[in-house]
């Protein structure tokens, strides 16, 4: 992705080689590091390469920096270069270049984001609830983070396959089918409807019976065998259970506006025996305690013993390890993935490291050509600093959490403005409530835990969805007040005031923010960017009058460009914008 940073980096790369020709043959381009300057009054960007070259060149870093500056081709982009401190190079961009860049972003439907030279096939595995269990707050992060990454890569022009790898196979279904056959046979024969709440209750009861009743345990195991062997009655019962769960999950996905293709463990079941046999033929499998395992270098348990990746249990059954090996093989060989991203809690980090290493050993994936990413995330905590639960101690149902967020947003809107119609309040409350839940999650560094708080996430101050949405509404308020057809404006954006230049610079960095997320898969980089965008817009609005000035139309275009970036950024986060609040 071409960004201002990458363009400046090329200038400095050429300048370093021109200043120090001895580096040409073995030059490491990673030495050239261009970063935004935290103090814009000293320059817009900063290059710290001089310090990194000190050991190689055995020269004073300030002298190195001065030599680099002398050889930089400033072109139409760079206004000035200034050596500061021990050898930092401060870079100031020409206002004329920034102005043209922002005008081009305004006129471009893709906001200055170029189409990729080659669209990648990116598989993102996220959400992944277990059938016959409620989606709870623990599934929130996987769903929201995965959807954000999918939206990002889709916007950038890549072919994204959004997969919901649900837990829909295994011993649990034998227990549940056996219990339902005894207690609620009319549900399994399709003559009586039910919902997920009942299914969860029956699942808990079946687990209790399984642990306590040996006769019931044998019946359950027989049902598992029947299911795995393709028995028609067992498959029909399984399908009914899956459909009940699927309908309940879809209700949550509809509220969150998340789209997924369901491809659960059952999808890979027909290939599991082949995968295990293939791994054996490749000499990767060892039998340990009757189970077929892969032992990988560097993985040990707490006692220091080798940690196995178990691809077949001693009783002949398969597990998560087997399914994930089959899944990664299918995604490479049949989906032709260029990149595969797994979004799960941090507790599964070791599992995926082992899966990735085993898949490479099995030649299912060439990591020089295909990138594999595990995107781990921390816990959602309650006010007590422990796992977020209801007052009764139960794990919070996700649908209840979302409904509560919308209701609280509605109450806040009633308090702020009684003039809006109930219909408008309901529409805005849905956008604000759901958007606030998403934004609060995504604004945290995903690898850490975060404390869930309706009160904090719905505040109209600070780095919240409410603040961003209100800033977006303010722009539309300006446009409504002036009542000028923006599309008919013939003038061009003209950055002059320092607050205009600061806002324009930040707008021009939108592609840099997105590009950084493609590398490290941290959505909080986008929330930080958008929060700073809102701050800079509000500073511009404070310092630069729009209505009735000679610069009115030019500034209206700057406002509209800000709104376009804000709308697209929030859309990538999965947050719906509104024009009134």
Coordinates of C-alpha atoms in Angstrom, one line a residue:
X1 CA 0.0 0.0 0.0
X2 CA 1.5 3.3 -1.1
X3 CA 1.6 5.8 1.8
X4 CA 3.3 9.1 2.6
X5 CA 5.6 7.1 4.9
X6 CA 6.6 4.7 2.2
X7 CA 7.2 7.5 -0.3
X8 CA 9.5 9.4 2.2
X9 CA 11.3 6.1 3.0
X10 CA 12.3 5.8 -0.6
X11 CA 13.8 9.3 -0.6
X12 CA 15.8 8.5 2.5
X13 CA 16.8 5.1 1.2
X14 CA 18.3 6.8 -1.9
X15 CA 19.9 9.6 0.2
X16 CA 21.7 7.1 2.6
X17 CA 23.2 5.2 -0.3
X18 CA 24.2 8.5 -2.1
X19 CA 25.8 9.8 1.2
X20 CA 27.5 6.5 2.0
X21 CA 28.1 4.5 -1.2
X22 CA 29.9 1.7 0.7
X23 CA 26.5 0.6 2.0
X24 CA 25.0 0.0 -1.5
X25 CA 25.8 -3.7 -2.0
X26 CA 24.6 -4.9 1.4
X27 CA 22.1 -2.2 2.4
X28 CA 19.3 -3.3 4.8
X29 CA 16.2 -1.3 3.9
X30 CA 14.7 -1.9 7.4
X31 CA 17.3 0.7 8.6
X32 CA 15.1 3.4 7.1
X33 CA 12.4 4.0 9.7
X34 CA 10.0 6.9 9.1
X35 CA 7.5 7.6 11.9
X36 CA 5.0 10.3 12.6
X37 CA 6.5 13.1 14.8
X38 CA 4.8 13.4 18.1
X39 CA 5.5 17.1 18.1
X40 CA 4.0 18.5 14.8
X41 CA 5.5 21.9 15.5
X42 CA 9.0 20.4 15.0
X43 CA 8.1 18.4 11.9
X44 CA 5.5 16.1 10.6
X45 CA 7.6 12.9 10.4
X46 CA 10.9 11.8 11.9
X47 CA 13.7 9.6 10.6
X48 CA 15.9 7.8 13.2
X49 CA 18.2 5.9 10.8
X50 CA 21.3 7.9 11.7
X51 CA 21.5 6.3 15.2
X52 CA 21.1 2.8 13.7
X53 CA 23.9 3.5 11.2
X54 CA 26.4 4.7 13.9
X55 CA 27.9 1.2 14.6
X56 CA 28.1 0.3 10.9
X57 CA 29.7 3.6 9.8
X58 CA 31.5 4.3 13.1
X59 CA 30.6 8.0 12.8
X60 CA 28.8 10.6 15.0
X61 CA 25.0 10.2 14.4
X62 CA 24.5 13.9 14.0
X63 CA 27.1 14.0 11.2
X64 CA 25.4 11.0 9.6
X65 CA 22.1 12.7 9.8
X66 CA 23.5 15.9 8.3
X67 CA 25.0 13.9 5.4
X68 CA 21.7 12.2 4.8
X69 CA 19.8 15.5 4.7
X70 CA 22.2 16.9 2.2
X71 CA 21.4 14.1 -0.2
X72 CA 17.6 13.9 0.2
X73 CA 15.7 14.8 -2.9
X74 CA 12.9 16.9 -1.4
X75 CA 10.9 17.0 -4.7
X76 CA 7.3 18.3 -4.4
X77 CA 6.8 16.7 -1.0
X78 CA 9.3 17.8 1.6
X79 CA 9.4 21.4 2.8
X80 CA 12.4 21.1 5.1
X81 CA 14.7 18.8 7.1
X82 CA 16.1 19.5 10.5
X83 CA 18.6 17.5 12.5
X84 CA 17.7 17.5 16.2
X85 CA 18.9 15.8 19.4
X86 CA 21.4 13.0 19.0
X87 CA 20.7 12.6 15.3
X88 CA 16.9 12.6 14.7
X89 CA 15.9 14.1 11.3
X90 CA 12.6 16.1 11.6
X91 CA 10.7 16.2 8.3
X92 CA 8.2 18.9 7.4
X93 CA 5.8 18.2 4.5
X94 CA 4.9 21.0 2.0
X95 CA 1.5 22.4 2.6
X96 CA 0.8 22.5 -1.1
X97 CA 1.5 18.7 -1.3
X98 CA -0.8 18.0 1.7
X99 CA -3.5 20.2 0.2
X100 CA -3.4 18.3 -3.1
X101 CA -3.4 15.0 -1.3
X102 CA -6.5 15.8 0.8
X103 CA -8.3 17.1 -2.3
X104 CA -7.6 13.8 -4.1
X105 CA -8.9 11.9 -1.1
X106 CA -12.1 13.9 -1.1
X107 CA -12.6 13.2 -4.8
X108 CA -11.7 9.5 -4.6
X109 CA -14.5 7.0 -3.7
X110 CA -11.7 4.8 -2.1
X111 CA -10.4 7.8 -0.1
X112 CA -6.9 7.5 -1.5
X113 CA -6.6 3.7 -0.9
X114 CA -5.2 2.1 -4.0
X115 CA -6.5 -1.3 -5.2
X116 CA -4.0 -4.0 -4.4
X117 CA -1.8 -5.2 -7.3
X118 CA -2.9 -8.7 -6.5
X119 CA -6.0 -9.4 -4.5
X120 CA -5.2 -12.0 -1.8
X121 CA -7.5 -14.8 -0.6
X122 CA -7.8 -14.3 3.1
X123 CA -9.5 -16.8 5.4
X124 CA -10.6 -15.5 8.8
X125 CA -11.8 -18.0 11.4
X126 CA -13.7 -16.2 14.1
X127 CA -16.7 -16.3 16.6
X128 CA -16.9 -20.1 16.8
X129 CA -19.5 -20.9 19.5
X130 CA -20.4 -24.4 20.5
X131 CA -23.7 -25.9 19.4
X132 CA -26.3 -26.4 22.2
X133 CA -24.7 -23.6 24.3
X134 CA -25.5 -20.0 24.6
X135 CA -23.3 -17.4 23.0
X136 CA -21.9 -15.5 26.0
X137 CA -19.6 -12.5 26.5
X138 CA -16.6 -14.7 25.9
X139 CA -17.6 -14.9 22.2
X140 CA -18.0 -11.2 22.0
X141 CA -14.3 -10.4 21.4
X142 CA -13.7 -13.1 18.8
X143 CA -16.8 -12.0 16.8
X144 CA -16.1 -8.3 17.0
X145 CA -12.4 -8.5 16.3
X146 CA -12.8 -11.0 13.5
X147 CA -15.5 -8.9 11.8
X148 CA -13.4 -5.8 12.0
X149 CA -10.4 -7.5 10.3
X150 CA -12.7 -9.0 7.7
X151 CA -14.2 -5.5 7.0
X152 CA -10.7 -4.1 6.7
X153 CA -9.4 -6.6 4.2
X154 CA -12.6 -6.4 2.2
X155 CA -12.3 -2.6 2.0
X156 CA -8.7 -2.9 0.9
X157 CA -9.8 -5.1 -2.0
X158 CA -9.0 -8.6 -0.9
X159 CA -11.2 -11.7 -1.2
X160 CA -12.2 -12.6 2.3
X161 CA -13.7 -15.9 3.4
X162 CA -15.4 -15.4 6.8
X163 CA -15.6 -18.8 8.5
X164 CA -17.5 -19.7 11.7
X165 CA -15.8 -22.9 12.9
X166 CA -18.5 -23.9 15.3
X167 CA -18.2 -26.9 17.7
X168 CA -20.9 -29.1 16.2
X169 CA -19.5 -32.6 16.6
X170 CA -18.3 -35.1 19.2
X171 CA -19.3 -36.8 22.5
X172 CA -21.5 -34.0 23.7
X173 CA -24.1 -34.7 21.0
X174 CA -24.3 -38.4 22.0
X175 CA -25.2 -37.3 25.5
X176 CA -27.7 -34.7 24.4
X177 CA -29.4 -37.0 21.8
X178 CA -29.7 -39.8 24.4
X179 CA -31.3 -37.5 26.9
X180 CA -33.7 -35.8 24.5
X181 CA -34.8 -39.2 23.2
X182 CA -35.9 -40.1 26.7
X183 CA -37.2 -36.7 27.9
X184 CA -38.4 -34.8 24.9
X185 CA -38.8 -37.2 21.9
X186 CA -41.3 -34.9 20.2
X187 CA -38.5 -32.3 19.7
X188 CA -36.3 -34.8 18.0
X189 CA -38.9 -36.1 15.6
X190 CA -39.7 -32.5 14.6
X191 CA -43.3 -32.4 15.9
X192 CA -42.5 -29.9 18.7
X193 CA -40.5 -26.6 18.5
X194 CA -38.1 -25.4 21.1
X195 CA -35.4 -22.9 21.6
X196 CA -31.7 -22.7 22.7
X197 CA -32.6 -21.9 26.3
X198 CA -34.3 -25.3 26.6
X199 CA -31.5 -27.0 24.7
X200 CA -28.9 -25.6 27.2
X201 CA -30.9 -26.8 30.1
X202 CA -31.2 -30.3 28.6
X203 CA -27.4 -30.3 27.8
X204 CA -26.6 -29.6 31.5
X205 CA -29.0 -32.3 32.6
X206 CA -27.5 -34.8 30.1
X207 CA -24.0 -34.0 31.3
X208 CA -25.0 -34.7 34.9
X209 CA -26.6 -38.0 33.9
X210 CA -23.5 -38.9 31.9
X211 CA -21.3 -38.4 34.9
X212 CA -23.5 -40.2 37.4
X213 CA -25.4 -42.9 35.4
X214 CA -23.3 -45.7 33.9
X215 CA -26.3 -47.0 31.8
X216 CA -27.0 -43.6 30.4
X217 CA -23.3 -43.2 29.7
X218 CA -23.3 -46.3 27.5
X219 CA -26.4 -45.1 25.7
X220 CA -24.7 -41.8 25.0
X221 CA -21.6 -43.6 23.6
X222 CA -23.8 -45.7 21.4
X223 CA -25.4 -42.5 20.0
X224 CA -22.0 -41.1 19.3
X225 CA -21.1 -44.2 17.3
X226 CA -24.4 -44.0 15.5
X227 CA -23.8 -40.4 14.6
X228 CA -20.2 -40.9 13.4
X229 CA -21.3 -43.9 11.3
X230 CA -23.9 -41.8 9.5
X231 CA -27.1 -43.4 11.1
X232 CA -30.1 -41.6 9.6
X233 CA -32.0 -41.1 12.9
X234 CA -28.9 -39.9 14.7
X235 CA -28.1 -37.4 11.9
X236 CA -31.7 -36.1 11.9
X237 CA -31.6 -35.5 15.7
X238 CA -28.2 -33.8 15.3
X239 CA -29.5 -31.6 12.5
X240 CA -32.5 -30.4 14.6
X241 CA -30.1 -29.6 17.5
X242 CA -27.8 -27.6 15.2
X243 CA -30.7 -25.7 13.6
X244 CA -32.0 -24.6 17.0
X245 CA -28.6 -23.3 17.9
X246 CA -28.0 -21.8 14.5
X247 CA -31.2 -19.7 14.7
X248 CA -30.3 -18.4 18.1
X249 CA -26.7 -17.5 17.0
X250 CA -28.1 -15.8 13.9
X251 CA -30.2 -13.5 16.1
X252 CA -27.0 -12.2 17.7
X253 CA -25.2 -11.9 14.4
X254 CA -28.1 -9.9 12.9
X255 CA -27.9 -7.5 15.9
X256 CA -24.2 -7.1 15.5
X257 CA -24.5 -6.9 11.7
X258 CA -21.9 -9.7 11.3
X259 CA -21.9 -12.0 8.3
X260 CA -20.4 -15.5 8.6
X261 CA -20.3 -18.8 6.6
X262 CA -20.8 -21.7 9.0
X263 CA -18.3 -24.4 8.6
X264 CA -18.1 -26.4 11.8
X265 CA -16.1 -29.4 12.9
X266 CA -18.6 -31.7 11.2
X267 CA -17.5 -30.2 7.8
X268 CA -14.1 -31.7 8.2
X269 CA -15.2 -35.0 9.7
X270 CA -15.1 -37.0 6.4
X271 CA -11.4 -36.2 5.9
X272 CA -10.1 -36.9 9.5
X273 CA -9.1 -40.5 8.9
X274 CA -7.2 -39.5 5.7
X275 CA -5.4 -36.7 7.5
X276 CA -4.2 -39.0 10.3
X277 CA -3.1 -41.7 7.8
X278 CA -1.3 -39.0 5.8
X279 CA 0.5 -37.8 8.9
X280 CA 1.5 -41.4 9.7
X281 CA 2.8 -42.0 6.1
X282 CA 5.0 -38.8 6.5
X283 CA 6.5 -40.2 9.6
X284 CA 5.2 -37.5 11.9
X285 CA 3.1 -39.7 14.2
X286 CA 4.2 -41.5 17.4
X287 CA 2.0 -43.7 19.5
X288 CA 1.9 -42.5 23.2
X289 CA -0.4 -44.2 25.7
X290 CA -2.3 -45.7 22.8
X291 CA -2.9 -42.3 21.2
X292 CA -1.5 -41.1 17.9
X293 CA 0.6 -37.9 18.6
X294 CA 2.9 -35.5 16.9
X295 CA 5.8 -34.3 19.1
X296 CA 7.2 -30.9 18.1
X297 CA 10.4 -29.3 19.1
X298 CA 10.2 -26.7 21.9
X299 CA 6.8 -27.7 23.3
X300 CA 6.7 -29.2 26.8
X301 CA 4.2 -29.4 29.6
X302 CA 4.5 -28.0 33.2
X303 CA 6.6 -31.0 34.2
X304 CA 9.0 -30.4 31.4
X305 CA 7.9 -33.5 29.4
X306 CA 7.2 -33.3 25.7
X307 CA 3.7 -31.9 24.9
X308 CA 1.8 -33.9 22.4
X309 CA -0.4 -32.7 19.5
X310 CA -2.9 -35.6 19.7
X311 CA -4.4 -36.3 16.3
X312 CA -6.2 -39.5 17.4
X313 CA -7.3 -40.6 20.8
X314 CA -6.6 -44.0 22.3
X315 CA -10.2 -45.0 21.7
X316 CA -9.9 -44.1 18.0
X317 CA -11.8 -40.8 18.3
X318 CA -10.7 -37.5 16.9
X319 CA -10.4 -34.1 18.6
X320 CA -9.7 -30.4 18.0
X321 CA -6.1 -31.1 17.0
X322 CA -7.3 -33.4 14.2
X323 CA -10.0 -31.1 13.0
X324 CA -7.7 -28.1 12.9
X325 CA -5.1 -30.0 11.0
X326 CA -7.8 -31.0 8.5
X327 CA -9.1 -27.4 8.3
X328 CA -5.7 -25.8 7.6
X329 CA -5.1 -28.4 4.9
X330 CA -8.5 -27.7 3.3
X331 CA -8.1 -24.0 3.5
X332 CA -4.7 -24.1 1.6
X333 CA -5.4 -26.9 -0.9
X334 CA -9.1 -26.1 -1.8
X335 CA -9.6 -22.5 -0.8
X336 CA -6.2 -21.5 -2.1
X337 CA -5.7 -19.1 0.9
X338 CA -2.8 -16.6 0.8
X339 CA -3.3 -15.8 4.5
X340 CA -5.2 -17.6 7.3
X341 CA -6.2 -15.7 10.4
X342 CA -7.5 -17.4 13.6
X343 CA -9.2 -15.1 16.2
X344 CA -9.5 -16.9 19.5
X345 CA -8.7 -16.3 23.2
X346 CA -5.1 -16.1 24.3
X347 CA -5.5 -19.5 26.1
X348 CA -5.2 -21.2 22.7
X349 CA -1.9 -19.6 21.7
X350 CA 0.1 -22.7 22.3
X351 CA -2.4 -24.9 20.4
X352 CA -2.1 -22.7 17.3
X353 CA 1.7 -22.5 17.4
X354 CA 1.7 -26.3 17.4
X355 CA -0.9 -26.6 14.7
X356 CA 1.1 -24.1 12.5
X357 CA 4.4 -25.9 13.0
X358 CA 2.8 -29.4 12.4
X359 CA 1.0 -28.2 9.3
X360 CA 4.4 -26.9 7.9
X361 CA 6.1 -30.2 8.8
X362 CA 3.3 -32.1 7.0
X363 CA 3.7 -29.8 4.0
X364 CA 0.1 -28.6 4.2
X365 CA 1.4 -25.1 4.2
X366 CA 4.5 -23.2 3.0
X367 CA 4.9 -20.3 5.4
X368 CA 7.2 -18.6 2.9
X369 CA 4.2 -18.2 0.6
X370 CA 1.2 -18.3 3.0
X371 CA 1.0 -16.3 6.2
X372 CA -0.6 -17.9 9.2
X373 CA -1.8 -15.6 12.1
X374 CA -3.2 -16.4 15.5
X375 CA -5.0 -13.3 16.8
X376 CA -5.2 -13.8 20.6
X377 CA -7.3 -11.7 22.9
X378 CA -7.7 -11.3 26.7
X379 CA -10.7 -11.6 28.9
X380 CA -13.7 -9.4 29.4
X381 CA -13.8 -8.5 33.1
X382 CA -16.5 -7.3 35.4
X383 CA -16.2 -4.4 37.9
X384 CA -14.7 -6.8 40.4
X385 CA -11.8 -7.6 38.1
X386 CA -13.0 -11.1 37.5
X387 CA -14.6 -12.8 34.5
X388 CA -17.7 -10.8 33.5
X389 CA -20.8 -12.5 34.9
X390 CA -24.4 -11.7 35.9
X391 CA -25.3 -11.0 39.5
X392 CA -26.4 -14.6 39.9
X393 CA -22.9 -15.7 39.0
X394 CA -23.8 -17.0 35.6
X395 CA -21.9 -16.1 32.5
X396 CA -23.6 -13.2 30.8
X397 CA -25.6 -14.2 27.7
X398 CA -24.4 -12.1 24.8
X399 CA -27.9 -11.3 23.6
X400 CA -28.8 -9.9 27.0
X401 CA -25.6 -7.8 27.1
X402 CA -26.4 -6.3 23.7
X403 CA -30.1 -5.6 24.6
X404 CA -29.0 -3.9 27.8
X405 CA -26.6 -1.7 25.9
X406 CA -29.3 -0.5 23.5
X407 CA -31.7 0.1 26.4
X408 CA -29.2 2.2 28.3
X409 CA -28.4 4.2 25.1
X410 CA -32.1 4.9 24.7
X411 CA -32.3 6.2 28.3
X412 CA -29.3 8.5 27.7
X413 CA -30.9 9.9 24.5
X414 CA -34.2 10.6 26.3
X415 CA -32.2 12.5 29.0
X416 CA -30.3 14.5 26.4
X417 CA -33.1 15.4 23.9
X418 CA -36.8 15.0 24.4
X419 CA -37.6 16.6 21.0
X420 CA -36.7 13.6 18.9
X421 CA -39.4 11.2 17.9
X422 CA -39.5 7.8 19.6
X423 CA -38.8 6.2 16.3
X424 CA -35.6 8.3 15.8
X425 CA -34.5 7.6 19.4
X426 CA -35.0 3.8 18.8
X427 CA -32.9 3.9 15.6
X428 CA -30.1 6.0 17.1
X429 CA -30.1 3.9 20.4
X430 CA -29.5 0.8 18.4
X431 CA -26.6 2.3 16.5
X432 CA -25.2 3.9 19.7
X433 CA -25.7 0.9 22.0
X434 CA -24.2 -1.7 19.7
X435 CA -21.6 0.7 18.4
X436 CA -20.4 1.5 21.9
X437 CA -20.0 -2.2 22.8
X438 CA -18.0 -2.8 19.7
X439 CA -15.8 0.3 20.0
X440 CA -15.1 -0.2 23.7
X441 CA -13.7 -3.6 22.9
X442 CA -11.8 -2.7 19.8
X443 CA -10.3 0.4 21.4
X444 CA -8.4 -1.8 23.9
X445 CA -5.2 -3.5 22.9
X446 CA -6.7 -7.0 22.2
X447 CA -4.0 -9.0 24.0
X448 CA -5.0 -7.5 27.3
X449 CA -8.0 -8.0 29.5
X450 CA -10.5 -5.1 29.7
X451 CA -13.2 -4.1 32.2
X452 CA -16.7 -4.0 30.7
X453 CA -18.6 -0.9 31.7
X454 CA -21.9 0.4 30.1
X455 CA -21.4 3.8 31.8
X456 CA -17.9 4.3 30.5
X457 CA -18.6 3.1 26.9
X458 CA -21.7 5.3 26.5
X459 CA -19.9 8.5 27.6
X460 CA -19.9 11.4 25.1
X461 CA -16.3 12.3 26.2
X462 CA -13.1 10.5 25.6
X463 CA -12.2 7.8 23.2
X464 CA -15.7 6.3 22.8
X465 CA -18.1 5.5 20.0
X466 CA -20.5 8.1 21.4
X467 CA -17.8 10.8 21.0
X468 CA -16.9 9.8 17.5
X469 CA -20.5 9.5 16.4
X470 CA -21.3 13.0 17.9
X471 CA -18.3 14.5 16.0
X472 CA -19.7 13.0 12.8
X473 CA -23.1 14.4 13.6
X474 CA -21.5 17.8 14.2
X475 CA -20.1 17.9 10.7
X476 CA -23.6 17.1 9.2
X477 CA -25.0 19.8 11.5
X478 CA -22.6 22.4 9.9
X479 CA -23.6 21.2 6.4
X480 CA -27.3 21.5 7.2
X481 CA -26.9 24.9 8.7
X482 CA -25.0 26.3 5.7
X483 CA -27.3 24.4 3.3
X484 CA -24.9 24.4 0.3
X485 CA -24.8 21.5 -2.2
X486 CA -21.3 20.3 -1.6
X487 CA -21.2 18.4 -4.9
X488 CA -21.7 21.7 -6.7
X489 CA -18.7 23.5 -5.1
X490 CA -16.1 24.3 -7.7
X491 CA -13.5 25.5 -5.3
X492 CA -10.7 23.3 -4.0
X493 CA -9.5 22.6 -0.5
X494 CA -6.9 25.1 0.6
X495 CA -5.0 24.3 3.9
X496 CA -3.7 27.5 5.4
X497 CA -4.5 27.8 9.1
X498 CA -2.3 25.6 11.4
X499 CA -5.4 23.7 12.6
X500 CA -6.4 23.1 8.9
X501 CA -2.9 21.8 8.1
X502 CA -2.9 19.5 11.2
X503 CA -6.3 18.1 10.3
X504 CA -5.3 17.7 6.6
X505 CA -2.1 15.9 7.7
X506 CA -4.1 13.4 9.8
X507 CA -6.6 12.8 7.0
X508 CA -3.6 12.0 4.7
X509 CA -2.4 9.4 7.2
X510 CA -5.6 7.2 6.9
X511 CA -3.9 4.7 4.7
X512 CA -1.0 4.5 7.1
X513 CA -3.3 3.6 9.9
X514 CA -5.0 0.8 7.8
X515 CA -1.6 -0.5 6.5
X516 CA -0.3 -0.9 10.1
X517 CA -3.4 -3.0 11.0
X518 CA -2.8 -5.4 8.1
X519 CA 0.7 -6.1 9.6
X520 CA -0.1 -6.5 13.3
X521 CA -3.9 -7.0 13.3
X522 CA -4.5 -4.6 16.1
X523 CA -7.9 -2.8 15.6
X524 CA -7.1 -0.3 18.4
X525 CA -4.7 1.5 15.9
X526 CA -7.8 2.5 13.9
X527 CA -9.8 3.6 17.0
X528 CA -6.8 5.7 18.1
X529 CA -6.6 7.2 14.6
X530 CA -10.3 8.1 14.5
X531 CA -10.2 9.5 18.0
X532 CA -7.3 11.8 17.0
X533 CA -9.2 12.7 13.8
X534 CA -12.2 13.8 15.9
X535 CA -9.9 15.8 18.2
X536 CA -8.2 17.5 15.3
X537 CA -11.5 18.3 13.6
X538 CA -12.9 19.8 16.8
X539 CA -9.8 21.9 17.1
X540 CA -10.2 23.1 13.5
X541 CA -13.9 23.8 14.2
X542 CA -12.9 25.9 17.2
X543 CA -10.2 27.8 15.4
X544 CA -11.6 28.2 11.9
X545 CA -15.0 29.6 11.3
X546 CA -16.8 28.0 8.4
X547 CA -20.1 29.7 7.9
X548 CA -20.1 33.1 6.1
X549 CA -16.3 33.3 5.6
X550 CA -14.3 33.7 2.4
X551 CA -13.1 30.2 3.0
X552 CA -16.6 28.7 3.6
X553 CA -16.7 26.4 0.6
X554 CA -13.1 25.3 0.9
X555 CA -13.7 24.5 4.6
X556 CA -16.9 22.7 3.9
X557 CA -15.0 20.3 1.6
X558 CA -12.5 19.7 4.4
X559 CA -15.4 19.0 6.7
X560 CA -16.8 16.5 4.2
X561 CA -13.5 14.8 3.7
X562 CA -13.2 14.4 7.5
X563 CA -16.8 12.9 7.5
X564 CA -16.0 10.5 4.7
X565 CA -12.9 9.2 6.5
X566 CA -14.8 9.0 9.8
X567 CA -17.7 7.1 8.3
X568 CA -15.4 4.6 6.5
X569 CA -13.3 4.1 9.6
X570 CA -16.3 3.5 11.8
X571 CA -17.7 1.1 9.2
X572 CA -14.5 -1.0 9.3
X573 CA -15.0 -1.2 13.1
X574 CA -18.6 -2.3 12.5
X575 CA -20.0 0.9 14.0
X576 CA -23.1 2.4 12.2
X577 CA -23.1 6.2 11.8
X578 CA -26.1 8.5 12.2
X579 CA -26.6 12.0 11.0
X580 CA -28.5 13.3 14.0
X581 CA -28.2 12.7 17.7

